């Protein structure tokens, strides 16, 4: 491949992986289901964050069948805090599809894997190679960075055509022997040595094969189109309590925090007034009319492409308090079992520790 000796590259990466790889729970199993769970989790979550979630998830749903038969609420609850909640719904749907189409056995063919919900070429390649020893590439963002440097690819790596070229390069590099370890080694090198800002080239097993390093341009690669500025959007949320129950709404299936239960409220128009906007949001989402009292906490949360900033207000129901469809009054036990917006769970815990509502007053 190009002017980089590919057998050298694979051999050296494998030797490095043997000596240096991190001991991770999904590397101690050959169960394709567990490897599938890990790879879906690692699509958008760092290894360090992912480990405890992985352990809990496979403890709770130890087989394809257990996951397929679980309820949506249980699955989303186990995923709470990981973000990109569509992954959980897709993984759940994938388990059902594996049960129906493949008799409960995770398929080994990359094309069959690719047809499962939420599984694209990268995850299909990772599972096929790691769990089944199939010679398929698995190119995540870490692998893209490594290969863009090794081959000194100067084009914008966010362009689909460039990604396709990198995938072709990776496909040619994957050895017949130990394809899964090779793929993991490439990703691991990107995660631990060939980092975005300050690559540790002197510790790299393929330093002398790297064209970018030879030319002294490793820090300038990979190039991506200038990222868009992340907009800050104002939000308002309502804490409405009645007889030790708190009013919640289920967030829509598409979009941010999809399917999680949330305090009523959300994004408000930039020019709107907090209190007026919140009153309208609560009425639209729950059917309840409320009086908006004092601000009780601030809300700040960064998503990948959007930032929320605003306040959480204490609200008091005015008139009838029966919640409409998609809303509910939740008690303590419900809160423990429901998948909740993580920063709302934290806020509720903080507010609860301040004592009964009647005793609470902001200074
Ligand atoms: N990123 C995604 N999957 C991975 C794996 N199996 N090893 C290292 N990094 C990864």
Coordinates of C-alpha atoms and ligand atoms in Angstrom, one line a residue:
X1 CA 0.0 0.0 0.0
X2 CA 1.6 3.3 -1.1
X3 CA 5.2 3.5 -0.1
X4 CA 4.5 2.2 3.4
X5 CA 5.4 -1.5 3.8
X6 CA 2.1 -3.0 4.9
X7 CA 3.4 -6.2 6.4
X8 CA 5.8 -4.3 8.5
X9 CA 3.1 -2.0 9.7
X10 CA 0.7 -4.9 10.7
X11 CA 3.4 -6.9 12.3
X12 CA 4.7 -4.0 14.3
X13 CA 1.3 -2.9 15.4
X14 CA 0.4 -6.4 16.5
X15 CA 3.6 -6.7 18.5
X16 CA 3.0 -3.4 20.1
X17 CA -0.6 -4.4 20.9
X18 CA 0.5 -7.6 22.5
X19 CA 2.9 -5.7 24.8
X20 CA 0.9 -2.6 25.5
X21 CA -2.8 -3.1 25.1
X22 CA -5.2 -2.0 27.8
X23 CA -6.9 -4.8 29.7
X24 CA -10.5 -4.0 29.0
X25 CA -13.6 -6.1 30.0
X26 CA -14.7 -6.7 26.3
X27 CA -11.2 -8.0 25.5
X28 CA -11.6 -10.8 28.1
X29 CA -14.5 -12.3 26.3
X30 CA -15.1 -14.1 23.0
X31 CA -18.9 -13.7 23.3
X32 CA -20.0 -11.9 20.1
X33 CA -22.9 -10.3 21.9
X34 CA -20.7 -8.7 24.4
X35 CA -18.3 -7.5 21.7
X36 CA -21.3 -6.0 19.9
X37 CA -22.4 -4.2 23.0
X38 CA -18.9 -2.8 23.5
X39 CA -18.5 -1.6 20.0
X40 CA -21.9 0.2 19.9
X41 CA -21.0 1.8 23.2
X42 CA -17.5 2.8 21.9
X43 CA -19.1 4.5 18.8
X44 CA -19.5 7.7 20.8
X45 CA -18.1 7.1 24.2
X46 CA -14.5 7.0 25.5
X47 CA -13.1 3.8 26.9
X48 CA -12.7 5.1 30.4
X49 CA -16.3 6.3 30.6
X50 CA -17.6 3.2 28.9
X51 CA -16.2 0.5 31.1
X52 CA -18.6 0.8 34.1
X53 CA -21.6 1.2 31.7
X54 CA -20.5 -1.9 29.8
X55 CA -20.2 -4.0 32.9
X56 CA -23.6 -2.9 34.2
X57 CA -25.3 -3.3 30.8
X58 CA -24.1 -6.9 30.1
X59 CA -24.7 -7.8 33.8
X60 CA -28.3 -6.7 33.4
X61 CA -28.8 -8.0 29.9
X62 CA -26.3 -10.9 29.6
X63 CA -27.5 -12.4 26.3
X64 CA -29.1 -11.3 23.1
X65 CA -32.3 -12.8 24.2
X66 CA -32.3 -11.0 27.6
X67 CA -31.8 -7.7 25.8
X68 CA -34.4 -8.5 23.2
X69 CA -37.0 -9.2 25.9
X70 CA -36.3 -6.2 28.1
X71 CA -38.6 -3.2 28.1
X72 CA -37.6 0.1 26.4
X73 CA -37.6 1.8 29.8
X74 CA -35.1 -0.7 31.3
X75 CA -32.7 -0.5 28.3
X76 CA -32.8 3.3 28.3
X77 CA -32.3 3.4 32.1
X78 CA -29.2 1.3 31.7
X79 CA -27.9 3.7 29.0
X80 CA -28.7 6.9 31.0
X81 CA -25.7 9.2 31.2
X82 CA -24.0 7.8 28.0
X83 CA -25.6 10.3 25.6
X84 CA -26.6 9.6 22.0
X85 CA -29.6 7.7 23.3
X86 CA -30.5 6.5 19.8
X87 CA -27.7 4.0 20.2
X88 CA -29.6 2.3 23.0
X89 CA -32.8 2.1 21.1
X90 CA -31.0 0.7 18.0
X91 CA -29.1 -1.8 20.1
X92 CA -32.3 -3.0 21.6
X93 CA -33.8 -3.3 18.1
X94 CA -30.7 -5.1 16.9
X95 CA -31.1 -7.7 19.6
X96 CA -34.7 -8.3 18.5
X97 CA -33.6 -8.6 14.9
X98 CA -30.8 -11.0 15.8
X99 CA -33.3 -13.1 17.6
X100 CA -35.8 -13.1 14.7
X101 CA -33.5 -13.2 11.7
X102 CA -30.5 -15.2 13.1
X103 CA -32.0 -17.4 15.8
X104 CA -30.3 -15.3 18.5
X105 CA -26.8 -15.8 17.2
X106 CA -24.9 -12.6 16.3
X107 CA -24.1 -12.9 12.6
X108 CA -20.5 -13.1 11.6
X109 CA -20.8 -11.7 8.1
X110 CA -20.1 -8.0 7.9
X111 CA -22.9 -7.5 5.4
X112 CA -25.4 -9.1 7.7
X113 CA -24.1 -7.1 10.6
X114 CA -24.4 -3.9 8.6
X115 CA -28.1 -4.5 8.1
X116 CA -28.8 -4.5 11.8
X117 CA -30.2 -1.2 13.3
X118 CA -27.6 1.3 14.3
X119 CA -24.7 -0.7 12.9
X120 CA -22.7 0.8 10.1
X121 CA -19.6 -0.3 8.3
X122 CA -17.3 0.6 11.2
X123 CA -19.2 -1.4 13.9
X124 CA -19.9 -4.3 11.5
X125 CA -16.2 -4.5 10.7
X126 CA -15.2 -4.3 14.4
X127 CA -17.6 -7.1 15.4
X128 CA -16.8 -9.3 12.4
X129 CA -13.1 -9.0 12.9
X130 CA -12.9 -9.0 16.7
X131 CA -15.5 -11.6 17.5
X132 CA -15.2 -13.8 14.4
X133 CA -11.8 -13.3 12.9
X134 CA -13.1 -12.0 9.6
X135 CA -10.8 -9.9 7.6
X136 CA -12.8 -6.7 7.6
X137 CA -11.5 -3.1 8.4
X138 CA -12.9 -1.2 11.3
X139 CA -12.0 2.5 11.0
X140 CA -13.1 4.8 13.8
X141 CA -11.9 8.4 14.3
X142 CA -8.7 7.2 16.0
X143 CA -7.8 4.9 13.1
X144 CA -8.6 7.7 10.7
X145 CA -6.1 10.0 12.5
X146 CA -3.4 7.3 12.5
X147 CA -3.8 6.5 8.8
X148 CA -4.1 10.2 7.7
X149 CA -0.7 10.7 9.3
X150 CA 1.0 7.4 8.2
X151 CA 0.0 8.1 4.6
X152 CA 0.2 11.9 5.0
X153 CA -3.3 12.5 3.7
X154 CA -3.8 16.2 3.4
X155 CA -7.4 16.3 2.3
X156 CA -10.3 17.0 4.6
X157 CA -10.9 13.7 6.4
X158 CA -14.5 14.6 7.1
X159 CA -15.2 14.3 3.3
X160 CA -16.9 11.0 2.5
X161 CA -14.6 10.4 -0.5
X162 CA -11.5 10.7 1.7
X163 CA -13.0 8.5 4.4
X164 CA -13.7 5.9 1.7
X165 CA -10.1 6.1 0.6
X166 CA -8.9 5.6 4.2
X167 CA -11.2 2.6 4.6
X168 CA -9.7 1.1 1.4
X169 CA -6.2 1.7 2.8
X170 CA -7.2 0.1 6.1
X171 CA -8.9 -2.9 4.3
X172 CA -5.6 -3.6 2.4
X173 CA -3.7 -3.5 5.7
X174 CA -5.8 -5.9 7.7
X175 CA -3.9 -9.1 8.0
X176 CA -5.5 -12.5 7.4
X177 CA -4.1 -13.6 10.7
X178 CA -5.5 -11.7 13.8
X179 CA -7.6 -9.1 11.9
X180 CA -9.5 -8.2 15.1
X181 CA -6.3 -7.5 17.1
X182 CA -5.0 -5.5 14.2
X183 CA -8.1 -3.3 14.1
X184 CA -8.0 -2.8 17.8
X185 CA -4.3 -2.0 17.7
X186 CA -4.9 0.7 15.1
X187 CA -7.7 2.3 17.2
X188 CA -5.7 1.9 20.4
X189 CA -2.7 3.5 18.9
X190 CA -4.8 6.5 18.0
X191 CA -6.4 6.6 21.4
X192 CA -3.2 6.3 23.4
X193 CA -0.1 7.3 21.3
X194 CA -1.2 9.1 18.2
X195 CA -3.4 11.7 19.9
X196 CA -4.9 14.7 18.2
X197 CA -2.9 17.5 19.8
X198 CA 0.4 16.0 20.9
X199 CA 1.3 12.7 19.4
X200 CA 3.9 10.7 21.3
X201 CA 5.9 9.8 18.3
X202 CA 9.0 8.5 20.1
X203 CA 6.8 5.8 21.7
X204 CA 5.2 4.9 18.4
X205 CA 5.9 1.4 17.0
X206 CA 5.5 2.7 13.4
X207 CA 7.2 6.1 13.8
X208 CA 9.7 5.3 11.0
X209 CA 6.9 4.2 8.6
X210 CA 4.9 7.4 9.1
X211 CA 5.2 9.8 6.2
X212 CA 3.8 12.8 8.2
X213 CA 6.4 12.2 10.8
X214 CA 9.2 12.0 8.3
X215 CA 8.1 15.3 6.9
X216 CA 7.5 16.9 10.3
X217 CA 3.8 17.6 9.7
X218 CA 2.2 15.1 12.1
X219 CA 0.7 17.8 14.2
X220 CA -1.0 19.5 11.2
X221 CA -2.9 16.3 10.3
X222 CA -5.6 15.1 10.0
X223 CA -7.3 18.2 8.5
X224 CA -11.0 18.7 8.8
X225 CA -13.3 21.4 7.5
X226 CA -13.5 24.2 10.1
X227 CA -16.0 23.0 12.7
X228 CA -19.0 25.1 13.1
X229 CA -19.3 27.2 16.3
X230 CA -21.5 25.4 18.9
X231 CA -24.6 27.6 19.5
X232 CA -25.8 28.3 23.0
X233 CA -29.5 28.0 23.3
X234 CA -31.5 29.4 26.2
X235 CA -33.6 26.8 28.1
X236 CA -36.1 26.9 31.0
X237 CA -37.3 24.0 33.1
X238 CA -40.0 23.6 35.7
X239 CA -39.8 21.8 39.0
X240 CA -43.5 21.2 39.9
X241 CA -44.0 19.2 43.0
X242 CA -47.2 18.0 44.5
X243 CA -47.7 15.6 47.4
X244 CA -44.0 14.4 47.1
X245 CA -44.4 13.7 43.4
X246 CA -42.6 15.6 40.7
X247 CA -44.1 16.4 37.2
X248 CA -42.2 14.7 34.3
X249 CA -42.6 14.6 30.6
X250 CA -41.2 12.0 28.1
X251 CA -38.9 13.6 25.5
X252 CA -39.8 12.9 21.9
X253 CA -38.1 9.9 20.2
X254 CA -36.1 11.9 17.8
X255 CA -33.7 14.7 18.8
X256 CA -31.8 15.5 21.9
X257 CA -32.2 13.2 25.0
X258 CA -34.6 11.1 22.9
X259 CA -37.0 9.0 24.9
X260 CA -35.7 10.1 28.4
X261 CA -38.0 11.5 31.0
X262 CA -37.4 15.2 31.7
X263 CA -38.7 18.1 33.8
X264 CA -41.2 20.0 31.7
X265 CA -39.7 22.8 29.6
X266 CA -36.8 23.0 27.2
X267 CA -35.5 25.4 24.6
X268 CA -37.2 28.8 24.5
X269 CA -37.0 31.5 21.8
X270 CA -34.0 33.8 22.4
X271 CA -36.2 36.9 22.7
X272 CA -38.8 35.4 25.0
X273 CA -39.2 36.0 28.7
X274 CA -38.2 33.0 30.8
X275 CA -41.3 32.8 32.9
X276 CA -43.8 33.4 30.1
X277 CA -42.0 30.8 27.9
X278 CA -41.9 28.3 30.7
X279 CA -45.6 28.7 31.5
X280 CA -46.4 28.0 27.8
X281 CA -44.1 25.0 27.6
X282 CA -45.5 23.4 30.7
X283 CA -49.1 23.9 29.5
X284 CA -48.3 22.5 26.0
X285 CA -46.4 19.5 27.3
X286 CA -48.5 18.5 30.3
X287 CA -51.9 20.3 30.1
X288 CA -51.2 21.9 33.5
X289 CA -51.4 25.6 34.2
X290 CA -48.7 26.7 36.6
X291 CA -47.5 29.8 38.4
X292 CA -43.7 30.3 37.9
X293 CA -42.0 31.1 41.2
X294 CA -38.3 31.6 41.9
X295 CA -35.3 30.3 39.9
X296 CA -33.9 27.4 41.8
X297 CA -30.9 26.2 39.9
X298 CA -29.0 26.9 36.8
X299 CA -28.8 24.5 33.9
X300 CA -25.8 24.2 31.7
X301 CA -25.2 21.3 29.4
X302 CA -23.0 20.7 26.4
X303 CA -24.2 18.4 23.6
X304 CA -21.9 17.7 20.7
X305 CA -23.4 20.5 18.5
X306 CA -25.3 22.6 20.9
X307 CA -25.1 24.1 24.4
X308 CA -27.9 24.6 26.7
X309 CA -27.9 27.4 29.3
X310 CA -30.7 28.5 31.5
X311 CA -32.6 28.1 34.7
X312 CA -34.8 25.7 36.6
X313 CA -37.8 27.4 38.2
X314 CA -40.0 26.2 41.0
X315 CA -43.6 26.2 39.8
X316 CA -46.9 25.8 41.5
X317 CA -50.0 24.2 39.8
X318 CA -52.9 26.5 39.3
X319 CA -56.2 24.6 39.1
X320 CA -56.5 21.1 37.9
X321 CA -53.4 19.0 38.3
X322 CA -54.1 15.9 36.2
X323 CA -51.2 15.3 33.8
X324 CA -52.0 14.8 30.1
X325 CA -50.6 12.1 27.8
X326 CA -46.8 11.9 27.8
X327 CA -46.6 13.5 31.2
X328 CA -46.7 11.9 34.7
X329 CA -46.4 12.6 38.4
X330 CA -43.4 10.5 39.6
X331 CA -42.6 9.5 43.1
X332 CA -39.2 8.4 44.5
X333 CA -39.5 4.8 43.3
X334 CA -40.5 5.9 39.8
X335 CA -37.5 8.2 39.7
X336 CA -35.2 5.3 40.5
X337 CA -36.6 3.2 37.6
X338 CA -37.2 5.8 34.9
X339 CA -34.5 6.8 32.4
X340 CA -34.1 10.5 33.3
X341 CA -32.3 13.4 31.8
X342 CA -29.0 13.0 33.8
X343 CA -28.7 16.7 34.8
X344 CA -32.3 16.6 36.0
X345 CA -31.6 13.6 38.1
X346 CA -28.7 15.5 39.6
X347 CA -30.8 18.6 40.2
X348 CA -33.5 16.6 41.8
X349 CA -31.0 15.0 44.2
X350 CA -29.7 18.4 45.1
X351 CA -33.1 19.8 45.6
X352 CA -34.2 16.8 47.7
X353 CA -31.3 17.3 50.0
X354 CA -32.4 20.8 50.7
X355 CA -35.4 19.5 52.7
X356 CA -39.2 19.9 52.2
X357 CA -40.5 22.4 49.7
X358 CA -42.1 24.6 52.3
X359 CA -38.7 25.2 54.0
X360 CA -36.9 26.1 50.7
X361 CA -36.2 29.6 49.8
X362 CA -33.5 30.9 47.7
X363 CA -31.5 33.7 49.4
Ligands
LIG1 N1 -12.7 1.9 19.8 C1 -13.8 1.2 19.4 N2 -13.6 -0.1 19.5 C2 -12.4 -0.3 20.1 C3 -11.7 -1.4 20.4 N3 -12.2 -2.6 20.3 N4 -10.5 -1.2 20.9 C4 -10.0 0.1 21.1 N5 -10.6 1.2 20.7 C5 -11.8 1.0 20.2

